[in-house]
PDB file of C-alpha atoms in Angstrom:
ATOM      1  CA  MET A   1       0.017   0.307  -0.279  1.00 50.00           C
ATOM      2  CA  ARG A   2       2.560   2.515   1.152  1.00 52.00           C
ATOM      3  CA  ARG A   3       4.457   1.698  -1.809  1.00 52.00           C
ATOM      4  CA  ARG A   4       1.632   2.604  -3.802  1.00 53.00           C
ATOM      5  CA  PHE A   5       1.130   5.590  -2.609  1.00 46.00           C
ATOM      6  CA  LEU A   6       4.324   6.873  -2.895  1.00 43.00           C
ATOM      7  CA  THR A   7       4.394   6.101  -6.473  1.00 48.00           C
ATOM      8  CA  SER A   8       1.300   7.336  -6.564  1.00 49.00           C
ATOM      9  CA  LEU A   9       3.296  11.308  -5.508  1.00 43.00           C
ATOM     10  CA  VAL A  10       5.908  10.346  -8.479  1.00 43.00           C
ATOM     11  CA  VAL A  11       3.232  10.341 -10.951  1.00 45.00           C
ATOM     12  CA  PHE A  12       1.221  12.740  -9.690  1.00 43.00           C
ATOM     13  CA  CYS A  13       4.418  15.770  -9.509  1.00 45.00           C
ATOM     14  CA  ALA A  14       5.796  14.558 -12.790  1.00 44.00           C
ATOM     15  CA  SER A  15       2.296  15.332 -14.210  1.00 46.00           C
ATOM     16  CA  ALA A  16       2.301  18.508 -12.680  1.00 43.00           C
ATOM     17  CA  LEU A  17       5.495  19.476 -15.222  1.00 43.00           C
ATOM     18  CA  GLY A  18       4.321  18.426 -17.816  1.00 45.00           C
ATOM     19  CA  ALA A  19       0.705  20.675 -17.373  1.00 45.00           C
ATOM     20  CA  GLY A  20       3.118  23.903 -18.603  1.00 48.00           C
ATOM     21  CA  VAL A  21       1.906  22.607 -22.251  1.00 52.00           C
ATOM     22  CA  SER A  22      -0.912  25.302 -22.933  1.00 58.00           C
ATOM     23  CA  TYR A  23      -2.939  26.649 -25.720  1.00 61.00           C
ATOM     24  CA  ALA A  24      -1.949  30.355 -26.789  1.00 73.00           C
ATOM     25  CA  ALA A  25      -5.332  32.546 -28.074  1.00 81.00           C
ATOM     26  CA  PRO A  26      -5.348  31.855 -32.230  1.00 90.00           C
ATOM     27  CA  ILE A  27      -3.262  34.309 -34.451  1.00 98.00           C
ATOM     28  CA  ILE A  28      -4.630  35.754 -37.427  1.00 98.00           C
ATOM     29  CA  TYR A  29      -3.889  36.480 -40.505  1.00 99.00           C
ATOM     30  CA  SER A  30      -5.663  38.872 -42.680  1.00 98.00           C
ATOM     31  CA  PHE A  31      -3.069  39.121 -45.591  1.00 99.00           C
ATOM     32  CA  GLU A  32      -3.195  43.914 -44.856  1.00 98.00           C
ATOM     33  CA  ALA A  33      -0.484  46.141 -45.005  1.00 96.00           C
ATOM     34  CA  PRO A  34       1.763  46.879 -43.704  1.00 96.00           C
ATOM     35  CA  VAL A  35       2.819  42.722 -43.168  1.00 97.00           C
ATOM     36  CA  PHE A  36       1.582  42.068 -46.558  1.00 98.00           C
ATOM     37  CA  THR A  37       2.210  43.896 -50.535  1.00 98.00           C
ATOM     38  CA  LEU A  38       0.173  44.860 -51.887  1.00 98.00           C
ATOM     39  CA  GLY A  39       1.622  42.793 -55.139  1.00 98.00           C
ATOM     40  CA  GLN A  40       3.778  41.149 -53.348  1.00 98.00           C
ATOM     41  CA  THR A  41       4.897  37.206 -54.643  1.00 98.00           C
ATOM     42  CA  THR A  42       5.318  33.809 -53.333  1.00 98.00           C
ATOM     43  CA  PRO A  43       8.360  34.081 -51.400  1.00 98.00           C
ATOM     44  CA  LEU A  44       6.369  35.147 -48.022  1.00 99.00           C
ATOM     45  CA  LEU A  45       9.082  34.082 -46.312  1.00 99.00           C
ATOM     46  CA  ASN A  46       9.039  34.839 -42.390  1.00 99.00           C
ATOM     47  CA  LYS A  47       5.868  36.510 -41.432  1.00 99.00           C
ATOM     48  CA  PRO A  48       4.043  37.451 -38.356  1.00 98.00           C
ATOM     49  CA  PRO A  49       0.558  37.718 -38.040  1.00 98.00           C
ATOM     50  CA  ASP A  50      -1.217  41.099 -39.463  1.00 97.00           C
ATOM     51  CA  ALA A  51      -4.313  41.045 -38.052  1.00 96.00           C
ATOM     52  CA  ALA A  52      -3.854  39.886 -34.671  1.00 95.00           C
ATOM     53  CA  GLY A  53      -1.301  37.317 -32.679  1.00 96.00           C
ATOM     54  CA  PRO A  54       2.072  38.123 -31.710  1.00 95.00           C
ATOM     55  CA  ALA A  55       5.186  39.318 -33.650  1.00 96.00           C
ATOM     56  CA  THR A  56       7.304  36.132 -32.513  1.00 96.00           C
ATOM     57  CA  PHE A  57       5.186  33.694 -34.357  1.00 98.00           C
ATOM     58  CA  LEU A  58       6.128  33.328 -37.561  1.00 98.00           C
ATOM     59  CA  THR A  59       4.612  32.127 -40.965  1.00 99.00           C
ATOM     60  CA  SER A  60       6.157  31.309 -44.220  1.00 99.00           C
ATOM     61  CA  PHE A  61       4.327  31.327 -47.716  1.00 99.00           C
ATOM     62  CA  THR A  62       5.642  28.865 -50.183  1.00 98.00           C
ATOM     63  CA  ASP A  63       5.232  27.301 -53.851  1.00 97.00           C
ATOM     64  CA  ALA A  64       7.030  24.332 -54.275  1.00 92.00           C
ATOM     65  CA  VAL A  65       6.945  23.841 -58.016  1.00 94.00           C
ATOM     66  CA  ASP A  66       6.853  27.652 -59.182  1.00 95.00           C
ATOM     67  CA  ALA A  67       8.787  30.771 -56.468  1.00 96.00           C
ATOM     68  CA  ASN A  68       6.097  32.827 -57.934  1.00 96.00           C
ATOM     69  CA  GLY A  69       2.849  31.330 -57.642  1.00 96.00           C
ATOM     70  CA  TYR A  70       1.240  33.513 -55.198  1.00 98.00           C
ATOM     71  CA  VAL A  71       0.128  36.804 -55.187  1.00 98.00           C
ATOM     72  CA  ILE A  72      -1.234  39.321 -52.529  1.00 99.00           C
ATOM     73  CA  SER A  73      -4.460  40.283 -54.537  1.00 98.00           C
ATOM     74  CA  ASN A  74      -7.270  42.919 -54.090  1.00 97.00           C
ATOM     75  CA  VAL A  75      -9.299  41.774 -56.679  1.00 94.00           C
ATOM     76  CA  HIS A  76     -12.433  39.704 -54.666  1.00 96.00           C
ATOM     77  CA  ASN A  77     -12.712  36.398 -55.899  1.00 94.00           C
ATOM     78  CA  ASN A  78     -16.331  35.448 -53.561  1.00 95.00           C
ATOM     79  CA  ASN A  79     -17.425  37.340 -50.672  1.00 97.00           C
ATOM     80  CA  LEU A  80     -15.925  35.203 -48.157  1.00 98.00           C
ATOM     81  CA  MET A  81     -12.602  37.977 -49.491  1.00 98.00           C
ATOM     82  CA  VAL A  82     -11.891  40.627 -47.819  1.00 97.00           C
ATOM     83  CA  GLY A  83      -8.931  43.923 -48.214  1.00 98.00           C
ATOM     84  CA  GLN A  84      -6.479  42.043 -49.759  1.00 99.00           C
ATOM     85  CA  THR A  85      -5.935  38.696 -50.454  1.00 99.00           C
ATOM     86  CA  LEU A  86      -3.487  35.774 -51.045  1.00 99.00           C
ATOM     87  CA  PHE A  87      -4.086  35.018 -55.247  1.00 98.00           C
ATOM     88  CA  GLU A  88      -2.662  31.745 -56.751  1.00 97.00           C
ATOM     89  CA  LEU A  89      -1.052  32.199 -60.803  1.00 95.00           C
ATOM     90  CA  THR A  90      -0.629  28.795 -61.004  1.00 89.00           C
ATOM     91  CA  ALA A  91      -3.083  26.507 -61.071  1.00 88.00           C
ATOM     92  CA  THR A  92      -1.019  23.151 -60.566  1.00 87.00           C
ATOM     93  CA  SER A  93       1.503  24.793 -57.386  1.00 90.00           C
ATOM     94  CA  ALA A  94       0.010  24.065 -53.963  1.00 96.00           C
ATOM     95  CA  LEU A  95       0.418  26.194 -51.316  1.00 98.00           C
ATOM     96  CA  THR A  96       3.124  25.679 -48.471  1.00 98.00           C
ATOM     97  CA  LEU A  97       2.688  26.806 -45.156  1.00 99.00           C
ATOM     98  CA  THR A  98       5.501  26.168 -42.602  1.00 99.00           C
ATOM     99  CA  PHE A  99       5.286  27.448 -38.470  1.00 99.00           C
ATOM    100  CA  ASN A 100       7.921  28.317 -36.442  1.00 98.00           C
ATOM    101  CA  THR A 101       5.884  27.312 -33.705  1.00 97.00           C
ATOM    102  CA  PRO A 102       2.991  23.631 -33.418  1.00 98.00           C
ATOM    103  CA  VAL A 103      -0.112  24.076 -33.885  1.00 98.00           C
ATOM    104  CA  THR A 104      -3.269  22.221 -33.472  1.00 98.00           C
ATOM    105  CA  GLN A 105      -6.362  23.881 -35.182  1.00 98.00           C
ATOM    106  CA  LEU A 106      -6.126  26.104 -38.463  1.00 99.00           C
ATOM    107  CA  SER A 107      -9.025  27.206 -40.755  1.00 98.00           C
ATOM    108  CA  VAL A 108      -8.809  29.731 -44.352  1.00 99.00           C
ATOM    109  CA  ASP A 109     -11.708  31.205 -46.404  1.00 99.00           C
ATOM    110  CA  PHE A 110     -11.839  29.930 -49.170  1.00 98.00           C
ATOM    111  CA  ALA A 111     -12.385  30.046 -53.411  1.00 97.00           C
ATOM    112  CA  ILE A 112     -12.763  27.792 -56.219  1.00 94.00           C
ATOM    113  CA  ASN A 113     -12.171  29.067 -59.899  1.00 92.00           C
ATOM    114  CA  THR A 114     -13.895  26.034 -61.186  1.00 84.00           C
ATOM    115  CA  GLY A 115     -15.003  28.209 -64.244  1.00 76.00           C
ATOM    116  CA  PHE A 116     -17.994  29.145 -61.834  1.00 59.00           C
ATOM    117  CA  ALA A 117     -19.641  25.639 -62.366  1.00 64.00           C
ATOM    118  CA  ALA A 118     -19.470  22.661 -60.238  1.00 75.00           C
ATOM    119  CA  PRO A 119     -18.056  23.708 -57.299  1.00 85.00           C
ATOM    120  CA  GLY A 120     -14.407  21.706 -56.177  1.00 92.00           C
ATOM    121  CA  SER A 121     -12.530  21.501 -53.038  1.00 96.00           C
ATOM    122  CA  LEU A 122      -9.750  22.616 -50.801  1.00 97.00           C
ATOM    123  CA  ARG A 123      -7.302  20.332 -49.796  1.00 98.00           C
ATOM    124  CA  LEU A 124      -5.575  20.012 -46.475  1.00 98.00           C
ATOM    125  CA  VAL A 125      -2.595  18.273 -45.318  1.00 98.00           C
ATOM    126  CA  THR A 126      -0.758  18.153 -42.355  1.00 99.00           C
ATOM    127  CA  PRO A 127       1.346  15.251 -40.686  1.00 98.00           C
ATOM    128  CA  SER A 128      -1.313  14.781 -38.762  1.00 98.00           C
ATOM    129  CA  GLY A 129      -4.207  14.037 -41.034  1.00 98.00           C
ATOM    130  CA  THR A 130      -5.414  16.126 -44.310  1.00 98.00           C
ATOM    131  CA  VAL A 131      -9.101  17.060 -45.145  1.00 97.00           C
ATOM    132  CA  ASN A 132     -11.158  17.945 -48.742  1.00 97.00           C
ATOM    133  CA  GLN A 133     -12.829  20.821 -48.032  1.00 97.00           C
ATOM    134  CA  VAL A 134     -16.010  21.232 -50.925  1.00 95.00           C
ATOM    135  CA  GLY A 135     -17.248  24.802 -52.000  1.00 95.00           C
ATOM    136  CA  SER A 136     -19.865  26.338 -52.142  1.00 94.00           C
ATOM    137  CA  ASN A 137     -22.188  29.200 -53.415  1.00 92.00           C
ATOM    138  CA  VAL A 138     -21.418  32.393 -51.342  1.00 93.00           C
ATOM    139  CA  GLY A 139     -21.730  34.624 -53.530  1.00 91.00           C
ATOM    140  CA  GLY A 140     -18.870  36.625 -55.887  1.00 87.00           C
ATOM    141  CA  GLY A 141     -18.875  34.140 -58.161  1.00 86.00           C
ATOM    142  CA  PHE A 142     -16.441  32.040 -57.418  1.00 92.00           C
ATOM    143  CA  PRO A 143     -18.006  28.996 -54.707  1.00 93.00           C
ATOM    144  CA  GLY A 144     -15.252  28.312 -51.815  1.00 96.00           C
ATOM    145  CA  GLY A 145     -16.005  28.036 -47.604  1.00 97.00           C
ATOM    146  CA  THR A 146     -13.981  27.981 -45.158  1.00 98.00           C
ATOM    147  CA  LEU A 147     -12.234  24.997 -43.867  1.00 99.00           C
ATOM    148  CA  ASN A 148     -11.510  23.081 -40.349  1.00 98.00           C
ATOM    149  CA  PHE A 149      -9.699  21.330 -39.384  1.00 99.00           C
ATOM    150  CA  THR A 150      -8.387  20.803 -35.601  1.00 98.00           C
ATOM    151  CA  THR A 151      -5.911  18.764 -34.361  1.00 98.00           C
ATOM    152  CA  ALA A 152      -4.405  16.384 -30.985  1.00 97.00           C
ATOM    153  CA  THR A 153      -1.460  16.052 -32.256  1.00 98.00           C
ATOM    154  CA  PRO A 154       0.759  19.062 -33.576  1.00 98.00           C
ATOM    155  CA  PHE A 155       2.172  20.606 -37.127  1.00 99.00           C
ATOM    156  CA  THR A 156       4.436  22.964 -38.203  1.00 99.00           C
ATOM    157  CA  THR A 157       4.151  22.596 -41.762  1.00 99.00           C
ATOM    158  CA  ALA A 158       0.487  22.884 -43.940  1.00 99.00           C
ATOM    159  CA  THR A 159      -0.243  22.565 -47.273  1.00 98.00           C
ATOM    160  CA  LEU A 160      -3.427  23.203 -48.996  1.00 98.00           C
ATOM    161  CA  GLU A 161      -4.249  23.449 -52.795  1.00 97.00           C
ATOM    162  CA  GLY A 162      -6.821  23.758 -54.898  1.00 96.00           C
ATOM    163  CA  PHE A 163      -8.987  20.988 -57.275  1.00 94.00           C
ATOM    164  CA  GLN A 164     -11.491  21.591 -60.121  1.00 90.00           C
ATOM    165  CA  PRO A 165     -15.028  18.934 -58.923  1.00 86.00           C
ATOM    166  CA  GLY A 166     -13.938  15.387 -58.938  1.00 84.00           C
ATOM    167  CA  GLY A 167     -10.672  16.361 -57.229  1.00 82.00           C
ATOM    168  CA  THR A 168      -8.263  15.530 -59.507  1.00 86.00           C
ATOM    169  CA  VAL A 169      -7.687  18.325 -61.025  1.00 90.00           C
ATOM    170  CA  PRO A 170      -5.378  21.317 -60.198  1.00 93.00           C
ATOM    171  CA  THR A 171      -7.381  25.225 -60.747  1.00 94.00           C
ATOM    172  CA  GLN A 172      -6.790  28.084 -58.329  1.00 95.00           C
ATOM    173  CA  ILE A 173      -7.211  29.625 -54.778  1.00 97.00           C
ATOM    174  CA  GLU A 174      -8.098  32.431 -52.691  1.00 98.00           C
ATOM    175  CA  ILE A 175      -7.709  32.700 -49.577  1.00 99.00           C
ATOM    176  CA  ASP A 176      -7.871  35.334 -46.744  1.00 99.00           C
ATOM    177  CA  ASN A 177      -8.934  34.988 -43.036  1.00 98.00           C
ATOM    178  CA  LEU A 178      -6.232  32.834 -41.828  1.00 99.00           C
ATOM    179  CA  ASN A 179      -6.405  31.034 -37.933  1.00 99.00           C
ATOM    180  CA  LEU A 180      -4.073  29.008 -36.918  1.00 99.00           C
ATOM    181  CA  THR A 181      -4.215  27.984 -32.621  1.00 98.00           C
ATOM    182  CA  PRO A 182      -0.320  27.361 -31.745  1.00 97.00           C
ATOM    183  CA  ILE A 183       0.941  25.997 -28.074  1.00 93.00           C
ATOM    184  CA  VAL A 184       2.360  27.268 -25.911  1.00 78.00           C
ATOM    185  CA  THR A 185       5.151  24.987 -23.840  1.00 67.00           C
ATOM    186  CA  GLY A 186       5.412  27.221 -20.625  1.00 59.00           C
ATOM    187  CA  VAL A 187       8.194  26.609 -18.178  1.00 46.00           C
ATOM    188  CA  PRO A 188       7.415  25.431 -15.862  1.00 50.00           C
ATOM    189  CA  GLU A 189       6.360  26.721 -11.730  1.00 47.00           C
ATOM    190  CA  PRO A 190      10.439  26.171  -9.028  1.00 51.00           C
ATOM    191  CA  SER A 191       7.507  25.526  -6.781  1.00 50.00           C
ATOM    192  CA  THR A 192       5.967  22.303  -9.450  1.00 44.00           C
ATOM    193  CA  LEU A 193      10.035  21.660 -10.027  1.00 46.00           C
ATOM    194  CA  GLY A 194      10.166  21.941  -6.165  1.00 54.00           C
ATOM    195  CA  LEU A 195       7.020  19.013  -6.491  1.00 46.00           C
ATOM    196  CA  LEU A 196       9.043  16.800  -8.022  1.00 46.00           C
ATOM    197  CA  ALA A 197      12.123  16.937  -6.242  1.00 53.00           C
ATOM    198  CA  PHE A 198      10.421  16.481  -3.001  1.00 53.00           C
ATOM    199  CA  GLY A 199       8.157  13.384  -4.467  1.00 50.00           C
ATOM    200  CA  SER A 200      11.360  11.713  -5.682  1.00 51.00           C
ATOM    201  CA  ALA A 201      13.440  11.979  -2.485  1.00 56.00           C
ATOM    202  CA  VAL A 202      10.998  10.016  -1.012  1.00 49.00           C
ATOM    203  CA  LEU A 203      10.521   6.967  -2.843  1.00 45.00           C
ATOM    204  CA  ILE A 204      13.933   7.041  -3.273  1.00 55.00           C
ATOM    205  CA  GLY A 205      14.501   7.141  -0.091  1.00 57.00           C
ATOM    206  CA  TRP A 206      12.484   4.016   1.301  1.00 45.00           C
ATOM    207  CA  ARG A 207      13.739   1.993  -1.267  1.00 55.00           C
ATOM    208  CA  ARG A 208      16.839   1.856   0.487  1.00 57.00           C
ATOM    209  CA  LYS A 209      15.101   1.822   3.488  1.00 55.00           C
ATOM    210  CA  ARG A 210      13.376  -1.706   2.408  1.00 55.00           C
ATOM    211  CA  ARG A 211      17.117  -2.619   1.112  1.00 56.00           C
ATOM    212  CA  THR A 212      18.798  -2.425   4.094  1.00 57.00           C
ATOM    213  CA  SER A 213      15.849  -3.554   6.150  1.00 56.00           C
ATOM    214  CA  PRO A 214      16.713  -6.063   8.041  1.00 55.00           C
ATOM    215  CA  LEU A 215      15.033  -9.720   7.502  1.00 49.00           C
ATOM    216  CA  ALA A 216      11.686 -10.469  10.208  1.00 46.00           C
TER     217      ALA A 216
END
């Protein structure tokens, strides 16, 4: 009984030590000046959020197929696009997002160039999972919508790519209002470290005493 209690004490202390991980307020990219300049193309490297969030959070927007494949635009292809947006110039290019802090949530408004026909889809690919969000008529021209993805497994890279109906032929996309939820790893409080050290010392002392006690 006493051994189980002491072991549980150390487990509790270790759990308290790991409690430094928390979730921060959402990061928002709306692609507005002065962080993003109208007409600027990818690569857009180490950009802080322009709408909400700390300047220490950085995202890089790159295109592996055409280095300059995306441009900051103010031509709105549906009613979800507001102010400046990020528009795809090259239909065969996926947009890669790279974060300097792991995130567990991503959402983004989008427009899909399907020739004003049936709605296409936006595909999000991350190491933690893949989402295909089918567009709909949201007014203003191109079909679109809002893609939402939440996971318990943090990730630091993601790709976005638009597809014509059927999900095999790439097409142009436009995105706006990129929302991210990062994780924050806090530094343990001195009291937490002290609690862990105390629990470990008690367990070690008990084991030593047990080894040196004479047999009954």
